XYZ file of C-alpha atoms in Angstrom:
431
model
C 25.635 -200.686 -105.781
C 26.424 -196.117 -105.467
C 25.585 -195.725 -108.636
C 23.894 -196.726 -112.178
C 24.668 -194.003 -115.308
C 22.094 -195.831 -117.600
C 21.617 -195.672 -121.735
C 23.831 -193.028 -122.298
C 23.942 -191.373 -126.131
C 27.372 -190.564 -125.766
C 29.906 -192.692 -122.598
C 33.908 -191.243 -123.358
C 36.737 -193.323 -121.985
C 39.213 -191.170 -123.313
C 41.190 -195.352 -122.771
C 39.913 -198.043 -122.050
C 43.632 -200.562 -121.397
C 44.721 -198.995 -118.964
C 47.526 -196.395 -120.817
C 49.013 -193.832 -118.072
C 48.862 -191.534 -120.816
C 48.445 -190.704 -124.707
C 50.558 -189.374 -127.335
C 50.175 -188.295 -130.369
C 49.384 -191.623 -131.653
C 46.981 -193.112 -128.554
C 44.607 -189.927 -128.976
C 43.462 -190.517 -132.243
C 41.002 -192.635 -130.135
C 39.806 -191.808 -127.412
C 37.043 -194.677 -126.705
C 33.324 -193.410 -127.415
C 30.464 -195.954 -126.608
C 27.070 -195.044 -127.965
C 24.011 -196.555 -125.583
C 25.674 -197.353 -122.945
C 25.698 -198.632 -119.073
C 28.715 -197.000 -116.190
C 28.179 -198.834 -112.621
C 29.811 -196.801 -109.479
C 30.422 -199.700 -106.861
C 29.561 -198.405 -103.051
C 34.091 -197.736 -102.510
C 33.581 -195.237 -104.898
C 35.341 -196.977 -108.042
C 34.240 -198.351 -111.430
C 32.576 -201.790 -111.651
C 31.239 -202.031 -115.259
C 31.154 -200.199 -118.474
C 29.245 -201.243 -121.354
C 26.699 -201.501 -123.675
C 23.144 -200.399 -122.033
C 21.063 -203.920 -122.519
C 25.206 -205.552 -121.211
C 24.691 -203.651 -117.902
C 21.295 -204.263 -117.471
C 21.527 -208.048 -117.204
C 24.758 -207.789 -115.329
C 22.846 -206.474 -113.031
C 19.578 -207.095 -112.649
C 19.385 -208.043 -109.546
C 21.766 -205.609 -107.977
C 20.057 -202.770 -106.552
C 21.059 -199.157 -106.336
C 21.708 -195.527 -104.033
C 20.752 -194.091 -107.460
C 20.223 -194.266 -111.309
C 20.401 -191.735 -113.037
C 19.311 -191.864 -116.652
C 21.477 -191.233 -119.971
C 19.217 -190.813 -122.550
C 20.222 -188.033 -125.229
C 23.148 -187.369 -122.840
C 26.532 -187.695 -123.033
C 29.107 -189.255 -120.265
C 32.391 -188.016 -119.843
C 35.679 -188.854 -117.162
C 36.552 -186.152 -114.687
C 38.316 -182.837 -115.672
C 41.884 -182.502 -114.447
C 43.049 -178.982 -114.011
C 47.070 -179.558 -113.600
C 48.449 -176.202 -112.456
C 45.760 -173.878 -109.882
C 47.042 -170.821 -108.156
C 44.078 -171.403 -105.848
C 44.440 -169.154 -102.249
C 45.780 -166.154 -102.026
C 43.636 -162.811 -100.469
C 44.936 -158.932 -102.971
C 43.120 -159.850 -106.224
C 45.084 -157.992 -108.996
C 41.948 -156.734 -111.890
C 43.492 -152.994 -111.483
C 46.702 -154.454 -112.694
C 44.749 -155.895 -115.971
C 43.982 -152.956 -117.156
C 48.154 -151.800 -116.771
C 48.579 -154.767 -118.434
C 45.750 -154.387 -121.730
C 47.943 -150.984 -121.674
C 50.904 -152.845 -122.441
C 52.578 -153.367 -119.763
C 54.170 -156.887 -119.105
C 54.313 -159.158 -116.330
C 57.854 -158.365 -115.062
C 57.377 -154.153 -115.573
C 54.803 -154.746 -113.191
C 57.265 -157.343 -111.125
C 59.551 -154.662 -110.573
C 57.348 -151.874 -110.078
C 56.104 -154.155 -106.868
C 53.149 -155.776 -108.097
C 52.375 -158.721 -109.792
C 53.827 -161.774 -107.558
C 55.104 -159.288 -104.525
C 50.929 -157.738 -104.750
C 49.737 -160.975 -104.034
C 52.305 -161.818 -101.073
C 51.429 -159.016 -99.322
C 47.717 -159.482 -99.014
C 48.729 -163.339 -98.581
C 51.040 -162.803 -95.933
C 48.214 -160.807 -93.952
C 45.148 -162.648 -94.456
C 44.402 -165.832 -91.721
C 43.699 -168.825 -92.924
C 40.532 -168.391 -91.712
C 39.865 -165.621 -94.066
C 42.605 -167.577 -97.081
C 39.828 -171.532 -97.017
C 36.784 -169.037 -97.322
C 37.673 -167.805 -100.410
C 39.809 -171.148 -101.441
C 36.989 -172.924 -100.599
C 33.882 -170.573 -103.233
C 36.844 -171.361 -105.098
C 37.091 -175.225 -104.992
C 33.192 -175.021 -105.334
C 33.462 -173.254 -109.082
C 35.922 -175.111 -110.399
C 33.548 -178.143 -109.261
C 30.610 -176.768 -111.145
C 32.685 -177.240 -114.096
C 34.021 -179.796 -114.376
C 36.785 -180.187 -112.093
C 37.098 -182.973 -110.513
C 40.808 -182.728 -109.799
C 42.968 -179.992 -109.104
C 46.961 -179.657 -108.562
C 46.799 -176.619 -106.265
C 50.004 -174.818 -105.238
C 51.700 -172.601 -102.324
C 53.468 -169.413 -103.759
C 52.084 -166.072 -102.672
C 53.966 -166.676 -99.099
C 57.079 -166.668 -99.349
C 58.205 -167.112 -95.718
C 58.038 -170.434 -93.742
C 54.995 -169.389 -91.370
C 52.577 -168.176 -94.371
C 53.653 -170.843 -96.970
C 52.566 -173.576 -93.987
C 49.479 -171.269 -93.777
C 47.759 -171.732 -97.427
C 49.287 -175.500 -97.527
C 46.917 -175.684 -94.317
C 43.911 -174.604 -95.959
C 45.274 -176.682 -98.690
C 45.184 -179.678 -96.579
C 41.906 -178.615 -94.648
C 39.796 -178.831 -98.208
C 42.052 -182.066 -99.455
C 39.844 -183.494 -95.778
C 36.788 -181.646 -95.562
C 35.664 -181.464 -100.170
C 35.304 -183.888 -102.332
C 36.922 -182.195 -104.713
C 39.994 -184.346 -105.594
C 43.305 -182.090 -104.984
C 47.344 -182.808 -105.513
C 48.960 -180.089 -103.405
C 52.454 -178.561 -104.978
C 54.913 -176.237 -102.313
C 56.240 -173.303 -104.581
C 58.063 -171.406 -102.348
C 60.271 -170.494 -104.910
C 57.218 -169.376 -106.233
C 59.169 -165.600 -106.739
C 62.449 -163.679 -104.553
C 61.223 -162.473 -101.206
C 62.332 -158.790 -101.023
C 64.856 -157.814 -99.587
C 66.923 -161.651 -100.176
C 68.560 -162.376 -103.160
C 67.945 -165.709 -105.865
C 70.741 -167.234 -103.748
C 70.024 -166.825 -99.839
C 65.811 -167.821 -100.752
C 67.105 -170.766 -102.183
C 69.291 -171.569 -98.902
C 66.354 -170.479 -97.014
C 64.232 -172.911 -98.720
C 66.560 -175.719 -98.406
C 67.751 -175.363 -94.419
C 64.604 -174.471 -92.941
C 61.236 -174.802 -95.127
C 62.661 -178.651 -96.891
C 62.717 -180.071 -93.352
C 59.684 -178.418 -91.969
C 57.583 -180.004 -94.808
C 58.744 -183.008 -94.003
C 58.615 -182.922 -90.546
C 54.902 -182.265 -91.001
C 54.446 -184.516 -93.484
C 55.921 -187.094 -91.366
C 52.836 -186.072 -88.656
C 50.752 -186.221 -90.478
C 49.648 -182.819 -90.455
C 49.772 -181.562 -93.847
C 50.325 -183.538 -97.352
C 51.873 -182.576 -99.912
C 52.952 -184.715 -103.450
C 54.481 -182.033 -105.833
C 57.517 -179.293 -105.661
C 57.876 -175.877 -107.629
C 59.955 -173.309 -108.627
C 59.447 -170.757 -110.556
C 62.716 -170.989 -113.194
C 62.809 -168.009 -115.039
C 65.285 -164.516 -115.851
C 65.472 -162.255 -112.664
C 64.099 -165.019 -110.033
C 65.306 -168.540 -110.279
C 68.184 -169.225 -112.431
C 68.909 -173.206 -113.082
C 71.698 -173.954 -110.958
C 68.296 -172.511 -107.976
C 66.318 -174.000 -109.460
C 67.795 -177.546 -109.858
C 69.346 -177.668 -106.079
C 65.554 -176.729 -104.706
C 64.291 -179.698 -107.643
C 66.495 -182.091 -106.240
C 66.769 -181.124 -102.221
C 62.743 -181.892 -102.629
C 63.154 -184.715 -104.538
C 65.687 -186.290 -101.414
C 62.214 -185.974 -99.052
C 60.176 -188.049 -101.522
C 58.079 -185.382 -103.711
C 57.697 -184.982 -106.918
C 58.967 -182.098 -108.663
C 57.144 -180.201 -111.465
C 57.973 -177.231 -112.266
C 57.114 -173.449 -114.465
C 59.614 -173.379 -117.070
C 60.849 -171.731 -120.205
C 57.988 -168.986 -119.584
C 59.281 -165.902 -120.758
C 63.367 -166.615 -121.477
C 64.508 -169.746 -122.913
C 65.873 -171.057 -119.578
C 66.307 -174.499 -121.212
C 63.754 -176.080 -118.149
C 62.820 -178.202 -119.865
C 66.801 -180.411 -120.480
C 67.222 -179.976 -116.681
C 63.137 -181.253 -115.847
C 64.123 -184.519 -117.463
C 67.039 -184.600 -117.045
C 66.332 -184.322 -112.661
C 63.511 -187.338 -113.260
C 60.989 -183.836 -113.528
C 56.473 -185.672 -113.482
C 55.981 -182.542 -115.515
C 57.026 -178.729 -115.958
C 55.042 -175.894 -116.720
C 54.561 -173.285 -119.074
C 57.102 -173.782 -121.957
C 56.628 -170.727 -124.412
C 60.074 -170.225 -124.418
C 61.177 -174.128 -124.998
C 63.959 -175.293 -126.882
C 63.888 -178.233 -129.853
C 66.513 -179.766 -127.564
C 64.201 -179.386 -124.162
C 60.922 -180.592 -125.951
C 63.069 -184.343 -127.741
C 64.461 -184.503 -123.706
C 61.357 -184.568 -122.294
C 59.805 -186.552 -124.272
C 62.490 -189.332 -123.566
C 62.320 -189.113 -119.705
C 58.072 -189.239 -119.917
C 57.885 -186.058 -118.281
C 54.661 -183.827 -118.842
C 54.189 -180.580 -120.562
C 51.221 -178.615 -118.596
C 50.463 -176.311 -121.685
C 49.192 -172.911 -119.856
C 46.825 -171.158 -122.710
C 45.346 -168.965 -120.511
C 48.694 -167.186 -119.661
C 49.577 -166.664 -123.331
C 46.553 -165.085 -123.778
C 45.626 -163.054 -120.957
C 49.722 -162.096 -120.879
C 49.685 -161.936 -125.420
C 52.450 -164.129 -124.978
C 53.839 -165.923 -128.152
C 51.267 -170.102 -127.586
C 53.688 -172.923 -126.558
C 54.482 -174.987 -129.358
C 51.299 -177.534 -128.853
C 52.097 -179.173 -132.106
C 55.207 -179.708 -132.304
C 55.452 -180.704 -129.131
C 53.200 -184.021 -129.697
C 55.131 -184.297 -133.220
C 57.959 -185.003 -130.867
C 55.673 -187.979 -128.599
C 55.926 -185.774 -126.045
C 52.879 -186.296 -123.078
C 50.880 -182.861 -123.442
C 49.020 -182.466 -120.450
C 46.158 -178.409 -120.431
C 45.944 -176.509 -117.018
C 44.010 -173.629 -116.401
C 47.248 -171.669 -113.856
C 43.598 -170.058 -112.316
C 45.473 -167.376 -110.059
C 44.922 -163.040 -110.135
C 47.068 -162.557 -113.193
C 45.150 -165.204 -115.225
C 41.430 -165.428 -113.679
C 39.825 -168.784 -115.397
C 38.486 -171.691 -113.593
C 36.554 -173.463 -116.183
C 39.182 -175.712 -117.953
C 35.839 -176.273 -121.140
C 36.898 -172.805 -122.325
C 41.588 -174.119 -121.133
C 40.884 -176.524 -124.258
C 38.984 -173.888 -126.521
C 41.699 -172.266 -126.187
C 43.810 -175.072 -126.037
C 42.089 -175.834 -130.509
C 41.852 -173.132 -131.543
C 44.684 -170.835 -130.039
C 47.621 -174.352 -129.838
C 45.814 -176.129 -132.284
C 44.930 -179.298 -131.211
C 42.279 -181.210 -132.409
C 39.611 -182.251 -129.598
C 40.227 -184.940 -129.324
C 43.527 -183.931 -127.471
C 42.571 -181.657 -125.449
C 39.596 -184.029 -123.596
C 43.466 -186.161 -123.780
C 45.100 -183.786 -121.639
C 42.472 -183.176 -119.530
C 41.814 -186.248 -118.591
C 44.166 -188.650 -118.273
C 47.316 -186.902 -119.069
C 46.827 -184.150 -116.667
C 46.269 -186.861 -114.479
C 49.638 -187.920 -115.022
C 51.217 -185.222 -115.341
C 50.250 -185.135 -111.073
C 50.675 -189.181 -110.079
C 47.542 -189.854 -110.428
C 46.827 -191.531 -113.786
C 46.262 -195.023 -112.268
C 43.043 -193.497 -110.434
C 42.174 -191.442 -111.813
C 41.652 -189.613 -116.082
C 39.539 -192.295 -117.420
C 36.567 -194.522 -117.061
C 38.019 -198.560 -116.378
C 36.279 -200.806 -114.139
C 38.509 -200.307 -111.451
C 39.540 -196.553 -111.658
C 37.570 -193.576 -109.315
C 34.410 -193.000 -110.685
C 34.540 -189.523 -110.721
C 32.669 -187.872 -114.817
C 30.362 -185.722 -115.879
C 27.428 -186.049 -117.760
C 26.710 -183.656 -119.980
C 23.108 -182.124 -121.380
C 24.041 -182.540 -125.295
C 24.255 -185.697 -127.789
C 27.739 -185.564 -128.137
C 30.440 -185.320 -126.127
C 32.568 -182.110 -128.331
C 29.621 -179.863 -127.210
C 31.893 -179.123 -124.135
C 34.366 -177.547 -125.556
C 32.555 -175.919 -129.135
C 30.556 -173.970 -126.521
C 32.895 -171.016 -124.909
C 31.694 -169.679 -121.737
C 28.803 -172.478 -121.836
C 29.195 -174.974 -119.109
C 27.316 -173.307 -117.033
C 23.739 -175.042 -118.264
C 25.851 -178.245 -120.179
C 27.518 -179.866 -117.153
C 23.797 -181.485 -115.524
C 25.808 -183.443 -113.688
C 29.463 -183.967 -111.992
C 30.308 -187.006 -109.498
C 33.185 -188.334 -107.202
C 33.856 -191.236 -107.006
C 30.214 -192.398 -107.457
C 28.548 -189.969 -106.053
C 26.616 -186.839 -107.409
C 28.396 -183.499 -106.125
C 26.566 -180.619 -108.129
C 23.522 -181.294 -109.814
C 22.736 -178.080 -112.592
C 18.727 -177.914 -112.233
C 19.181 -175.572 -114.674
C 20.395 -178.399 -117.946
C 16.668 -179.880 -116.646
C 14.970 -177.201 -117.878
C 16.439 -176.215 -120.462
C 17.968 -177.328 -124.357
C 21.776 -176.649 -124.301
C 21.179 -175.852 -127.441
C-alpha cells in the first residue's frame, strides 16, 4: 500500500454514505472519528477508514511506502476550490486603491479597466510566461489545502488567446499533482469593438467548434462552459444561446449569474440543467427555489462580496430552501485570495454559515459543483486519497484561525502521495 495515516485525534469524513452532496440537513453530522486511521492503496484510492486498532489488525501483514503518525492531529478531505480565474498577466493592484476610494466594479470596467486591462496584458503574454505564473499560483493554492481547483479561461476574449489559456490549463493538468477542472469562459466580457450579439455569434460559430475539434484530437480537455450573465455584459438571451451551444458540445454548464443585478440567471440555469451557478448576490426567491428543485449547486464567493463591498449572498436562505451550497475563492486580479480556509472563515462570519456547512461547501459540495463528487470531496473507501493533516487536535482550527493555515497545514496529500510537507508544523505548536 502507498500510505497509512495512524491514530488521528480526529478524522473528518464529511460524508460516509456515498452522498453526492450534502444539503442543510446533511451538513449537521460530518462524521468525525476519534483515534482513527486511514489507508491509501497504490492506485491512489482509499482502501480503509476506521478505528486505529481495527485498522492495525486488518493491515498487520501489509507493507506501506509511507506511514505518518497523526497522534494529536486531524485528518480532513482535501479542499475543493469551485471557482477561480488563475491564468492571466497584468495584476490590478492599482485598481484596488480606486475601489477603496469608492469606484464601483462597473465604473472601472467601463473606463477600460477591470477585465479589459487584464485581457490586454494576457493577449501579449507568451504561453510559457502564463504557465509559469499559473504554476506558482496553483502551488500557493495547494499549500493552503486545495487539492482540486476549477480553472477558467476568459482573459482572451478572442479565439487565439482563449485557446492559449486553455492550453496552459491543460499543461498544468498533465504535469502537476493538483486536480484541475477546466472551464472555457470566452464570454467573460464583451471584447472591445464588438456588440454582445456579435461576441455571442463568434463564440457559437468559431470558438465552440474549435474546442470540440481539439477535444476530439485529445489536445485540450475542457469540462465546463461559463458566461458572465450581467447587465452591460451578456444578457439573458445571449447567455442562453452560449450555454445551450456549450451543453450541446458536451460541456457542463457552470456560469456567473445574478452578481451585480438581478438577471433571472438562476431560473435560466435551473431550466438549462446547469451543474452550478456562481455569485448569486442578487438572486431572486424564485431563482433559489428553482435551483433547489434542479439540484443546481450555488457556488458562493465570500471574497468578492467582501472586496467589492457588495451585499452578501443569502447563504442561509439557500441552505434553508435545500440548495446545494458550495464555496470558491474567486481567485482573480480583482479578488486576490488563494486560501479556501480564509474563504470558509468569511463564509461563516459574513454569510452566517456554520463551520460544518462551510467545510461541506468546500469539500463534497464544491466537488459536486464540478461533477467530481463521485471521486473527491470526502474520506470514503474507493474515493481518491486527497487529504490534509492539520497540526491541531480539533479540525475547526482550519476555519477558526483566520489566515493561520501557513503553520497549521502539516501535510497535503493527493492520491496518497505527500505533495506538500510543512516543516514549520513539526517545530512549533499551531496554537
